[in-house]
Amino acid sequence: MENLMGFTSTAEVLRYLRQNSAAIGPEIILTIWAVGVLIVDLVNPLNKRFWLGLFSLLGIGFAGFNLYRLHGIEGTAFSQMVVLDPFAWFFKVIFLVAAALVVLISLKYLDIEEAQHGEYYALILFATIGMMFLASGIDLIMIFVGLELMAICEYVLTGYLKFRPRSAEAAMKFFLLGAFSTGILLYGMSLLYGLSGTTSLQGISDALSGVSSNQPALLLATILLVAGLGFKVAAVPFHMWAPDTFEGAPTTITAFISVGPKVAGIAVLLRIFVQSMETVRSDYTVLVALIAILTMVWGNVAAVTQNNVKRLLAYSSISHIGYVLVGVVAGPESNGVFAASYYLFAYAFMNLGTFAIVVLMRRQEIQGEEVNDFNGLFFKSPGVALLMLIFLAALAGIPPTAGFVAKFFIFSAVIDAYFRTTDSLMAVLAVIAGLTTIIALFYYWRIVKAMFLTEATDQVQTRLTPAMTAALVVTLVFTILVGIYPGPFVELARAAAAPLQ
Amino acid sequence: MIPASHYLILSALLVTIGVIGVLTRRNILIIFMSIELILNAANINLIAFSRQLQDVIGQVFAVFVITVAAAEAAIGLGIVIALFRNRETINADEIDLLKG
């Protein structure tokens, strides 16, 4: 804070702003672009809102280019509020890619739903900004504001089809539980501030390093933080909102909230716990391990009985977060942070690919959300069915896809942690992760069976638009590439994990 | 001067009332008010610690929380209205289209 006080001239203020804003260049570009989308929507020179999507894609592209140029640069800005490091960089790439893919799959979908408005794209951009600040925030205030920027935009997007009772209901449930979890998280943050006397993560780390881990207030703060972030990433037992929200939200937004907030939530979890709460390592490890076990078991078991594909994928995404949490438990010494980052990277592509197909199934009067709607897809559109097969194989973790390599790293991290600490908890985690992967095969198989082995119940074709094709090609290429040629991505994820070692 | 512990007890009471309210009440507006109680309990905590530690950051944090809570209230009430137009109810037990 001290250099804020010491300004003597306007020139000095400007210099300070110029030096610091370089660190948040992509966020600034996206903010300008999001406001720009709203203004262009108002003026509406082209009379077709379709172009707004392409306009926001351009903004994401510029932000991505700016982010690319920031690669390898490290440092903090704005009085230790945000940090530019490989960890933040890696996660920002995931968020920008997810936002771009969601815009691509939305273009046609919004026309079908007759809800093509500029706010939609602006809100996606604002939510992405929130996620990016979450990945780079190193101060509790920054993390809180980033979290809320992301969450509030997502409440609105979930209720975007406001004349559909299901969309409004999904938004209501998401909002109530989201706001509740924010309150819980905030209360934990306030206790942490009281214990350490600072909101900066580095300061908290220093202040807590001498404190006994048995202090009740510290344990309470830890539990509240884990619970609050558990809500955000939809980990069992804090997952109740996820299936309802996933089912009721517009499918494109389901795709967005199945990737964005979860990846951002894990990024914050890693930042707060691995970076600044080393003192309570043994406590939060047990807590997160229990949550991971519950998440893997319940996510996979509950998915088996679902008939709605969006609900099924909601439980599937809950179970994936369980595997990521296993990586968090394994800890930085066993490359757990690397494994979790890598898993999230692979998960973003394979999950968005799967949802792109579900969006594609929405055609004419058919909602395309039930497993039955996939009946005989192979005989109508073999290409789409094969794509879905590849994405589902990736989600199930079958080689040679991204999902297999990601799961492999998680397993090797937790097994390494077992041999390093000889903690039987790690062995339990590894066994349960292995067993639940087998359950997962079963419910993904149900969709495959509907596509390939069941006769078609309707003859309505799926129609590929150029934007949808582009999204499918990108997700397909990365789902395969991350699986068969992991080298460069492993390098990136290793670099990302390095600041938290 | 009132010791910090009194403020902390007050905030602990508020957060308990808030959590119980969220878990037991069925009217969405009252659930929403309970959530606001939790946020304000955290605010009291932050300001009490700020005074105790003679450190201004806690108060800055509280100002941010108040701002964000205002935005959240606007969005939340908007969603309540959207829902009421569709369903003509704000009872949490009657909002049951989505389940499985």
Short mmCIF file of C-alpha atoms in Angstrom, two decimals, chain B:
data_model
loop_
_atom_site.label_atom_id
_atom_site.label_comp_id
_atom_site.label_asym_id
_atom_site.label_seq_id
_atom_site.Cartn_x
_atom_site.Cartn_y
_atom_site.Cartn_z
CA MET B 1 -13.80 0.36 24.90
CA ILE B 2 -15.75 -2.75 23.97
CA PRO B 3 -13.35 -5.70 23.61
CA ALA B 4 -13.08 -7.41 20.22
CA SER B 5 -14.44 -10.66 21.64
CA HIS B 6 -17.90 -9.09 22.00
CA TYR B 7 -18.01 -8.29 18.29
CA LEU B 8 -16.83 -11.79 17.45
CA ILE B 9 -19.57 -13.35 19.60
CA LEU B 10 -22.14 -11.13 17.87
CA SER B 11 -20.89 -12.16 14.45
CA ALA B 12 -20.81 -15.84 15.44
CA LEU B 13 -24.44 -15.53 16.56
CA LEU B 14 -25.42 -13.79 13.32
CA VAL B 15 -23.73 -16.40 11.16
CA THR B 16 -25.44 -19.19 13.12
CA ILE B 17 -28.85 -17.53 12.70
CA GLY B 18 -28.09 -17.06 9.02
CA VAL B 19 -27.10 -20.70 8.43
CA ILE B 20 -30.12 -21.99 10.35
CA GLY B 21 -32.33 -19.61 8.36
CA VAL B 22 -30.96 -20.86 5.03
CA LEU B 23 -31.42 -24.48 6.05
CA THR B 24 -34.89 -24.28 7.62
CA ARG B 25 -36.88 -21.46 6.01
CA ARG B 26 -38.83 -22.18 2.82
CA ASN B 27 -39.56 -18.66 1.60
CA ILE B 28 -36.91 -17.66 -0.91
CA LEU B 29 -36.85 -14.04 0.24
CA ILE B 30 -36.21 -15.10 3.83
CA ILE B 31 -33.46 -17.51 2.70
CA PHE B 32 -32.01 -14.56 0.82
CA MET B 33 -32.16 -12.35 3.95
CA SER B 34 -30.41 -15.10 5.92
CA ILE B 35 -27.60 -15.11 3.35
CA GLU B 36 -27.26 -11.34 3.81
CA LEU B 37 -26.96 -11.96 7.55
CA ILE B 38 -24.02 -14.31 6.93
CA LEU B 39 -22.31 -11.71 4.73
CA ASN B 40 -22.83 -9.03 7.37
CA ALA B 41 -21.51 -11.32 10.09
CA ALA B 42 -18.32 -11.62 8.06
CA ASN B 43 -18.27 -7.82 7.74
CA ILE B 44 -18.52 -7.38 11.51
CA ASN B 45 -15.66 -9.83 11.88
CA LEU B 46 -13.52 -7.96 9.38
CA ILE B 47 -14.12 -4.58 10.98
CA ALA B 48 -13.62 -5.89 14.53
CA PHE B 49 -10.30 -7.47 13.53
CA SER B 50 -9.36 -4.33 11.65
CA ARG B 51 -9.84 -2.27 14.83
CA GLN B 52 -8.13 -4.84 17.00
CA LEU B 53 -5.10 -5.06 14.71
CA GLN B 54 -5.01 -1.31 14.00
CA ASP B 55 -4.93 -2.24 10.30
CA VAL B 56 -7.12 -0.61 7.65
CA ILE B 57 -7.27 -3.53 5.18
CA GLY B 58 -10.15 -5.21 7.01
CA GLN B 59 -12.31 -2.13 6.54
CA VAL B 60 -11.38 -1.94 2.87
CA PHE B 61 -12.39 -5.59 2.54
CA ALA B 62 -15.73 -4.84 4.25
CA VAL B 63 -16.44 -2.03 1.77
CA PHE B 64 -15.79 -4.43 -1.10
CA VAL B 65 -18.09 -7.00 0.49
CA ILE B 66 -20.91 -4.43 0.88
CA THR B 67 -20.56 -3.42 -2.78
CA VAL B 68 -20.55 -6.99 -4.03
CA ALA B 69 -23.49 -7.89 -1.76
CA ALA B 70 -25.47 -5.03 -3.31
CA ALA B 71 -24.79 -6.37 -6.82
CA GLU B 72 -25.71 -9.85 -5.67
CA ALA B 73 -28.98 -8.59 -4.15
CA ALA B 74 -29.92 -6.90 -7.42
CA ILE B 75 -29.28 -10.09 -9.41
CA GLY B 76 -30.98 -12.27 -6.79
CA LEU B 77 -34.17 -10.22 -6.74
CA GLY B 78 -34.16 -10.16 -10.55
CA ILE B 79 -34.03 -13.95 -10.58
CA VAL B 80 -36.83 -14.11 -7.98
CA ILE B 81 -39.02 -11.96 -10.23
CA ALA B 82 -38.18 -14.06 -13.31
CA LEU B 83 -39.10 -17.16 -11.35
CA PHE B 84 -42.31 -15.66 -9.96
CA ARG B 85 -43.48 -14.71 -13.46
CA ASN B 86 -43.05 -18.33 -14.52
CA ARG B 87 -44.33 -20.16 -11.47
CA GLU B 88 -46.30 -17.68 -9.33
CA THR B 89 -44.59 -18.93 -6.19
CA ILE B 90 -41.57 -18.13 -4.09
CA ASN B 91 -41.82 -21.17 -1.86
CA ALA B 92 -38.68 -23.26 -2.15
CA ASP B 93 -40.64 -26.52 -1.74
CA GLU B 94 -42.84 -25.79 -4.76
CA ILE B 95 -39.88 -25.10 -7.03
CA ASP B 96 -39.42 -28.70 -8.06
CA LEU B 97 -39.35 -28.98 -11.85
CA LEU B 98 -35.77 -30.18 -11.79
CA LYS B 99 -35.04 -33.37 -9.96
CA GLY B 100 -33.87 -36.85 -10.75
#
